[in-house]
Amino acid sequence: MKGLWKIANWEITRNLTNKQFIIGLLLTPVLIGVFSGIPILLERLNQPSLSTYYVVDHLGELASLQALLPENISLEAHQDSASIADIVRDTNSSGYFTLDQAFISTGQIDVVYNDRSMETLSTIRGSLTALLQQIRLASSDISVNQLTFVTAPARVREVALDEELEPQTMHMIVALVFTVLVFFLILTSGTMLMQSALQEKRDRMAEVVLSSVRSVQLMQGKILGHFLLGLMQLVFWIAIGLPIARYFWDFSVTEALAAVNVPIILFFGLGGYLLFSALFVGLGATMEDLQSAGNSQSLVIMLPALSFLFMGPVMTNPDGAIAIFASIFPFTSPAIMMMRSGLTVVPLWQTLSSAALLLLTAWVIMLLASKIFRIGMLMYGKNASFQEVTKWLRYKES
Amino acid sequence: MDGLQVQGVHKVYGSTAVVDNVSFQAPQGRILGVLGPNGAGKTTIIRMIMGITAPDQGDIYFTDHGRKTKGVPFSTIGYLPEERGLYKEAKVMSILLFLSGLKDVPKTQARERAMHWLRKFELEDYAYKKVEQLSKGMAQKVQFIASILHEPKFIVLDEPFSGLDPVSQDLFKEEIRALANSGATVLLSSHQMNIVEALCDEIFLIHRGKEVVQGNLESIKERYGNFRVDLLSSTAREAVLATDMVQNVEQLAPQRYRYTLKDDIRPLEFVQALPTGLDIRELTITRPSLHDIFVNVAQGGANHEGSLEDRQLGNYA
């Protein structure tokens, strides 16, 4: 037990004094901020600019069309359809079109554009449709009231049968944030673990360390160390992220905390960590370096990414068959179960069977990993083949 | 007897017996040389002694102050493996503290001892430098320090001299001898026969997983090495052969011959048997070196079925 903590302690101090780790720790929130901030910023920068369209108006409807348009699109009347193209070019305006009798009878109109802003064009299209309806309506017997009545959309209210089924935005957001955060941590810690095993082999330290502790202790010490490191990162990021998030969005921390499904996140976060960490540390022991990972090894590396495949379908239909499968299948259940718990009320039998299956799988993987680790850590100079690894699994324990 | 006892140890990988029913002892305060060609099973034996792998059959005992334990307790082992290194991005002192911490040495004590040893090897300026900044020889010294910092009762050194310059080799030899004199059991594996010959008290020679010879260095030489006489003389050949004490003659140069004496012939006996008027310009009488015995034995045992070098599983066990 003492050896376990010493190994864990070594892994932690080694990383905390490692520049790369510190940079990663500080940079990750910055990167997340940049990547989530840039789209918002771009959206802001992309505020509708002023655009001008020249119109040859044979109908005298320019004023009513302008009234239908937002302020940033202005219309200029022009008499001469021959020179209008040049004017648009000279003034660098957005485009031109002609309102004439043919438009009213056929509904067809050519909007010639100079700058191809999708947003402006679609606004123009909408306004022209409205204008067309107004003009056609005026020449028919139908009153405006009648038209509005006929074309009004259905007003659908979504009411949950039981109150608890009703999704609460706060729950959803908190669950999603936690899912992404915890899963991101599982992935980074897993990768770091794999590298830690690889490094121990590369630096030829495994054998010396194994003359002081049992290989199981070395493996578990690494897993424990990186778990604590992960927790430190999580606390650090939340400590930084929370004030920032509160600055931008006004919400109550206590309410957000109340929205966290603590048992689910704790259990599946931990279970997921155990599963993937054992997988990755065992994998690291079979490899010489990352670049030369074989096919079967690459497949294992890809395994956690499965969860991302399911995130979309689960989001749109959190009670569907795919969601249920993904929240029970042990290699996706940690992330998906955390996510579902925020989106819907997961039936107890699903939670329990998912939890049991996750525990069982994590336990089995741990056992296999420790056998692989024991022999793999002492093998130098090459990647182990799949056949070799299966052979190791049958060797006698010391 | 205090020290290490290996009894009937057997280890099979696949269908090959990598270590085949091997027994030996390493008495306390002595240096035991474990010798053998590549793939003979040395590393496997060492790893079984370390408890890193388990023997299929047989037992390993360690006795310290009359207390016998099965296997060697981790805290009493100092191990310098053949495949060795140091964490590249860590500082020398933190590695030494980590490794001695694993052996339960209190931190302040470990730090003192580490400085003492670093000073001894003229590395005190590197104590707080990163391993990346060390030369290969310096790193090897740090590895050596790491393996003995906790004052182990049982020290295993696998090829400790490989890659060292002669000065450092002598330094290592001195320290290893001092460790044995202070009461440690030392198990040394090396290919450098001259060093083994100079350093080891006992020899265990293994080939293809099987014991070839073991015992005190002198007794081995006695058993396997008849005296050799190198003579520079233009006329002596006939007279020497006439003594009937020679097993074998070999011409080294036009007038230089090497005679291997028969089993029981002592040097003095031979010299006295030579006629008095013989014209001898040079005469040396030696035992064959351990190197010769080793090569002899290794080649003699070569007609074994299946080569260990062909083992499929690589060098992990």
Short mmCIF file of C-alpha atoms in Angstrom, two decimals, chain A residues 5-265:
data_model
loop_
_atom_site.label_atom_id
_atom_site.label_comp_id
_atom_site.label_asym_id
_atom_site.label_seq_id
_atom_site.Cartn_x
_atom_site.Cartn_y
_atom_site.Cartn_z
CA TRP A 5 1.18 5.99 -2.70
CA LYS A 6 4.87 6.59 -3.36
CA ILE A 7 4.40 5.79 -7.03
CA ALA A 8 1.30 7.99 -7.17
CA ASN A 9 3.17 10.77 -5.41
CA TRP A 10 6.06 10.48 -7.85
CA GLU A 11 3.74 10.64 -10.85
CA ILE A 12 2.08 13.74 -9.41
CA THR A 13 5.25 15.64 -8.51
CA ARG A 14 6.91 14.62 -11.75
CA ASN A 15 4.04 16.15 -13.70
CA LEU A 16 3.52 19.18 -11.50
CA THR A 17 7.17 20.12 -12.01
CA ASN A 18 6.97 19.42 -15.72
CA LYS A 19 6.67 22.49 -17.92
CA GLN A 20 4.55 20.71 -20.49
CA PHE A 21 1.97 19.73 -17.91
CA ILE A 22 1.78 23.24 -16.46
CA ILE A 23 1.43 24.75 -19.90
CA GLY A 24 -1.32 22.27 -20.74
CA LEU A 25 -3.07 23.04 -17.48
CA LEU A 26 -3.10 26.77 -18.18
CA LEU A 27 -3.59 26.54 -21.90
CA THR A 28 -6.57 24.18 -21.95
CA PRO A 29 -9.05 26.69 -20.49
CA VAL A 30 -7.60 29.37 -22.74
CA LEU A 31 -8.08 27.12 -25.76
CA ILE A 32 -11.60 26.20 -24.74
CA GLY A 33 -12.31 29.89 -24.22
CA VAL A 34 -10.87 30.79 -27.59
CA PHE A 35 -12.71 28.07 -29.44
CA SER A 36 -16.06 28.79 -27.84
CA GLY A 37 -15.45 32.55 -27.90
CA ILE A 38 -14.41 32.90 -31.54
CA PRO A 39 -17.77 31.90 -33.07
CA ILE A 40 -19.54 34.36 -30.77
CA LEU A 41 -17.05 37.05 -31.66
CA LEU A 42 -17.39 36.35 -35.37
CA GLU A 43 -21.15 36.50 -35.06
CA ARG A 44 -20.81 39.93 -33.46
CA LEU A 45 -18.41 41.15 -36.13
CA ASN A 46 -20.77 39.90 -38.77
CA GLN A 47 -23.48 42.36 -37.70
CA PRO A 48 -25.60 43.26 -40.76
CA SER A 49 -23.79 45.98 -42.64
CA LEU A 50 -25.64 48.58 -44.62
CA SER A 51 -26.55 47.52 -48.08
CA THR A 52 -28.25 49.42 -50.87
CA TYR A 53 -30.32 48.04 -53.71
CA TYR A 54 -31.33 50.08 -56.73
CA VAL A 55 -34.88 49.54 -57.90
CA VAL A 56 -36.60 50.40 -61.19
CA ASP A 57 -40.10 50.81 -59.82
CA HIS A 58 -42.90 50.61 -62.37
CA LEU A 59 -45.47 49.77 -59.69
CA GLY A 60 -45.02 52.67 -57.25
CA GLU A 61 -44.55 50.20 -54.39
CA LEU A 62 -41.05 51.24 -53.37
CA ALA A 63 -42.19 52.82 -50.11
CA SER A 64 -44.25 49.79 -49.05
CA LEU A 65 -41.38 47.42 -49.88
CA GLN A 66 -38.97 49.59 -47.90
CA ALA A 67 -41.38 49.42 -44.97
CA LEU A 68 -41.13 45.60 -45.06
CA LEU A 69 -37.31 45.67 -45.02
CA PRO A 70 -35.06 46.05 -41.97
CA GLU A 71 -33.19 49.30 -41.52
CA ASN A 72 -29.86 48.08 -42.81
CA ILE A 73 -31.23 47.45 -46.30
CA SER A 74 -32.13 50.62 -48.14
CA LEU A 75 -33.71 50.92 -51.56
CA GLU A 76 -32.83 53.66 -54.10
CA ALA A 77 -35.19 54.47 -56.94
CA HIS A 78 -33.70 54.62 -60.40
CA GLN A 79 -35.47 55.38 -63.67
CA ASP A 80 -33.18 54.10 -66.33
CA SER A 81 -32.91 50.31 -66.52
CA ALA A 82 -30.13 50.61 -69.11
CA SER A 83 -27.64 52.38 -66.86
CA ILE A 84 -28.63 50.77 -63.59
CA ALA A 85 -25.97 48.05 -63.75
CA ASP A 86 -23.23 50.65 -64.13
CA ILE A 87 -24.58 52.70 -61.26
CA VAL A 88 -24.53 49.63 -59.00
CA ARG A 89 -20.99 48.95 -60.07
CA ASP A 90 -19.85 52.55 -59.63
CA THR A 91 -21.40 52.99 -56.21
CA ASN A 92 -20.45 49.45 -55.19
CA SER A 93 -24.00 48.81 -54.09
CA SER A 94 -25.43 45.42 -53.29
CA GLY A 95 -27.55 44.93 -56.40
CA TYR A 96 -30.71 45.92 -58.28
CA PHE A 97 -34.07 44.64 -59.43
CA THR A 98 -37.13 45.78 -61.36
CA LEU A 99 -40.67 45.87 -59.98
CA ASP A 100 -43.11 45.54 -62.83
CA GLN A 101 -46.48 44.09 -63.77
CA ALA A 102 -44.92 40.75 -64.73
CA PHE A 103 -43.80 40.33 -61.11
CA ILE A 104 -47.38 40.63 -59.90
CA SER A 105 -48.80 38.26 -62.49
CA THR A 106 -46.04 35.59 -62.48
CA GLY A 107 -44.34 36.22 -59.13
CA GLN A 108 -41.05 36.01 -60.93
CA ILE A 109 -38.32 38.58 -60.35
CA ASP A 110 -34.58 38.73 -61.03
CA VAL A 111 -32.59 40.16 -58.18
CA VAL A 112 -29.18 40.98 -59.63
CA TYR A 113 -26.61 40.96 -56.85
CA ASN A 114 -23.23 42.57 -56.59
CA ASP A 115 -22.32 41.29 -53.16
CA ARG A 116 -23.50 37.83 -52.42
CA SER A 117 -24.69 38.14 -48.83
CA MET A 118 -26.98 35.18 -48.24
CA GLU A 119 -28.60 36.88 -45.34
CA THR A 120 -29.51 40.07 -47.23
CA LEU A 121 -30.74 38.13 -50.24
CA SER A 122 -32.99 35.95 -48.14
CA THR A 123 -34.40 39.05 -46.39
CA ILE A 124 -35.11 40.62 -49.78
CA ARG A 125 -36.78 37.37 -50.90
CA GLY A 126 -39.02 37.35 -47.83
CA SER A 127 -39.98 40.99 -48.21
CA LEU A 128 -40.72 40.60 -51.92
CA THR A 129 -42.98 37.63 -51.11
CA ALA A 130 -44.82 39.71 -48.53
CA LEU A 131 -45.14 42.59 -50.99
CA LEU A 132 -46.44 40.26 -53.67
CA GLN A 133 -49.05 38.86 -51.28
CA GLN A 134 -50.10 42.40 -50.27
CA ILE A 135 -50.50 43.54 -53.85
CA ARG A 136 -52.34 40.39 -54.96
CA LEU A 137 -54.55 40.57 -51.90
CA ALA A 138 -55.48 44.18 -52.60
CA SER A 139 -56.81 43.18 -56.00
CA SER A 140 -58.86 40.27 -54.60
CA ASP A 141 -61.87 39.97 -52.32
CA ILE A 142 -60.05 38.55 -49.34
CA SER A 143 -59.49 40.91 -46.46
CA VAL A 144 -56.19 41.23 -44.71
CA ASN A 145 -57.69 39.84 -41.53
CA GLN A 146 -58.92 36.77 -43.36
CA LEU A 147 -55.52 36.20 -44.87
CA THR A 148 -53.74 36.50 -41.55
CA PHE A 149 -56.22 34.09 -40.04
CA VAL A 150 -55.75 31.54 -42.81
CA THR A 151 -51.99 31.66 -42.96
CA ALA A 152 -51.32 31.79 -39.21
CA PRO A 153 -49.10 28.89 -38.00
CA ALA A 154 -50.26 26.43 -35.37
CA ARG A 155 -49.11 27.38 -31.88
CA VAL A 156 -47.82 24.14 -30.35
CA ARG A 157 -47.08 23.91 -26.66
CA GLU A 158 -44.98 20.96 -25.49
CA VAL A 159 -46.32 19.72 -22.16
CA ALA A 160 -44.72 16.77 -20.40
CA LEU A 161 -47.06 14.10 -19.05
CA ASP A 162 -45.27 14.08 -15.71
CA GLU A 163 -43.66 17.17 -14.40
CA GLU A 164 -40.33 15.46 -13.84
CA LEU A 165 -39.98 14.65 -17.52
CA GLU A 166 -39.79 18.31 -18.31
CA PRO A 167 -36.23 19.16 -19.22
CA GLN A 168 -34.75 21.95 -17.20
CA THR A 169 -32.32 24.02 -19.13
CA MET A 170 -30.01 24.36 -16.17
CA HIS A 171 -29.86 20.61 -15.71
CA MET A 172 -29.11 20.08 -19.36
CA ILE A 173 -26.35 22.64 -19.48
CA VAL A 174 -24.71 21.52 -16.27
CA ALA A 175 -24.90 17.87 -17.31
CA LEU A 176 -23.40 18.63 -20.69
CA VAL A 177 -20.62 20.77 -19.27
CA PHE A 178 -19.77 18.07 -16.75
CA THR A 179 -19.95 15.30 -19.33
CA VAL A 180 -17.57 17.08 -21.64
CA LEU A 181 -15.26 18.13 -18.81
CA VAL A 182 -15.10 14.74 -17.12
CA PHE A 183 -14.75 12.90 -20.38
CA PHE A 184 -12.05 15.25 -21.58
CA LEU A 185 -10.20 14.57 -18.34
CA ILE A 186 -10.60 10.81 -18.73
CA LEU A 187 -9.12 11.05 -22.19
CA THR A 188 -6.21 13.30 -21.29
CA SER A 189 -5.41 11.32 -18.14
CA GLY A 190 -5.62 8.09 -20.12
CA THR A 191 -3.21 9.41 -22.71
CA MET A 192 -0.87 10.68 -20.01
CA LEU A 193 -0.96 7.29 -18.33
CA MET A 194 -0.12 5.55 -21.55
CA GLN A 195 2.78 7.93 -22.06
CA SER A 196 3.92 7.43 -18.50
CA ALA A 197 4.17 3.68 -19.08
CA LEU A 198 5.88 4.24 -22.41
CA GLN A 199 8.30 6.67 -20.85
CA GLU A 200 9.19 4.29 -18.04
CA LYS A 201 10.07 1.74 -20.70
CA ARG A 202 11.88 4.23 -22.91
CA ASP A 203 13.95 5.53 -20.00
CA ARG A 204 14.67 1.93 -18.95
CA MET A 205 13.45 2.58 -15.43
CA ALA A 206 10.81 -0.12 -15.21
CA GLU A 207 13.12 -2.85 -14.03
CA VAL A 208 14.71 -0.77 -11.28
CA VAL A 209 11.33 0.33 -9.97
CA LEU A 210 10.07 -3.24 -10.16
CA SER A 211 12.86 -4.33 -7.84
CA SER A 212 11.19 -2.17 -5.19
CA VAL A 213 7.46 -2.54 -5.81
CA ARG A 214 5.23 -5.20 -7.33
CA SER A 215 4.11 -4.52 -10.88
CA VAL A 216 0.47 -4.34 -9.77
CA GLN A 217 1.43 -1.62 -7.32
CA LEU A 218 3.33 0.25 -9.99
CA MET A 219 0.33 0.12 -12.30
CA GLN A 220 -2.19 1.05 -9.64
CA GLY A 221 0.10 3.78 -8.33
CA LYS A 222 0.23 5.30 -11.78
CA ILE A 223 -3.55 5.09 -12.13
CA LEU A 224 -4.08 6.63 -8.72
CA GLY A 225 -1.53 9.37 -9.35
CA HIS A 226 -3.10 10.42 -12.61
CA PHE A 227 -6.56 10.26 -11.05
CA LEU A 228 -5.48 12.76 -8.40
CA LEU A 229 -3.79 14.87 -11.06
CA GLY A 230 -7.03 14.85 -13.04
CA LEU A 231 -8.99 15.96 -9.99
CA MET A 232 -6.52 18.79 -9.44
CA GLN A 233 -7.00 19.90 -13.02
CA LEU A 234 -10.77 19.71 -12.67
CA VAL A 235 -10.76 21.82 -9.51
CA PHE A 236 -8.35 24.29 -11.09
CA TRP A 237 -10.44 24.68 -14.21
CA ILE A 238 -13.69 25.05 -12.31
CA ALA A 239 -12.06 27.65 -10.06
CA ILE A 240 -11.05 29.63 -13.15
CA GLY A 241 -14.07 28.90 -15.29
CA LEU A 242 -16.83 29.57 -12.79
CA PRO A 243 -16.18 33.29 -12.22
CA ILE A 244 -15.75 33.79 -15.97
CA ALA A 245 -18.96 31.93 -16.75
CA ARG A 246 -20.78 33.95 -14.13
CA TYR A 247 -19.50 37.16 -15.65
CA PHE A 248 -21.01 36.33 -19.01
CA TRP A 249 -24.15 34.51 -17.95
CA ASP A 250 -25.97 35.41 -14.81
CA PHE A 251 -26.77 32.23 -12.90
CA SER A 252 -26.77 31.07 -9.36
CA VAL A 253 -23.98 28.72 -8.37
CA THR A 254 -26.07 26.93 -5.78
CA GLU A 255 -28.75 26.29 -8.35
CA ALA A 256 -26.18 24.94 -10.79
CA LEU A 257 -24.75 22.71 -8.10
CA ALA A 258 -28.21 21.47 -7.24
CA ALA A 259 -28.67 20.57 -10.89
CA VAL A 260 -25.63 18.25 -10.82
CA ASN A 261 -26.61 14.65 -10.51
CA VAL A 262 -23.73 14.03 -8.15
CA PRO A 263 -24.03 10.24 -7.67
CA ILE A 264 -24.30 9.62 -11.41
CA ILE A 265 -21.41 11.88 -12.33
#
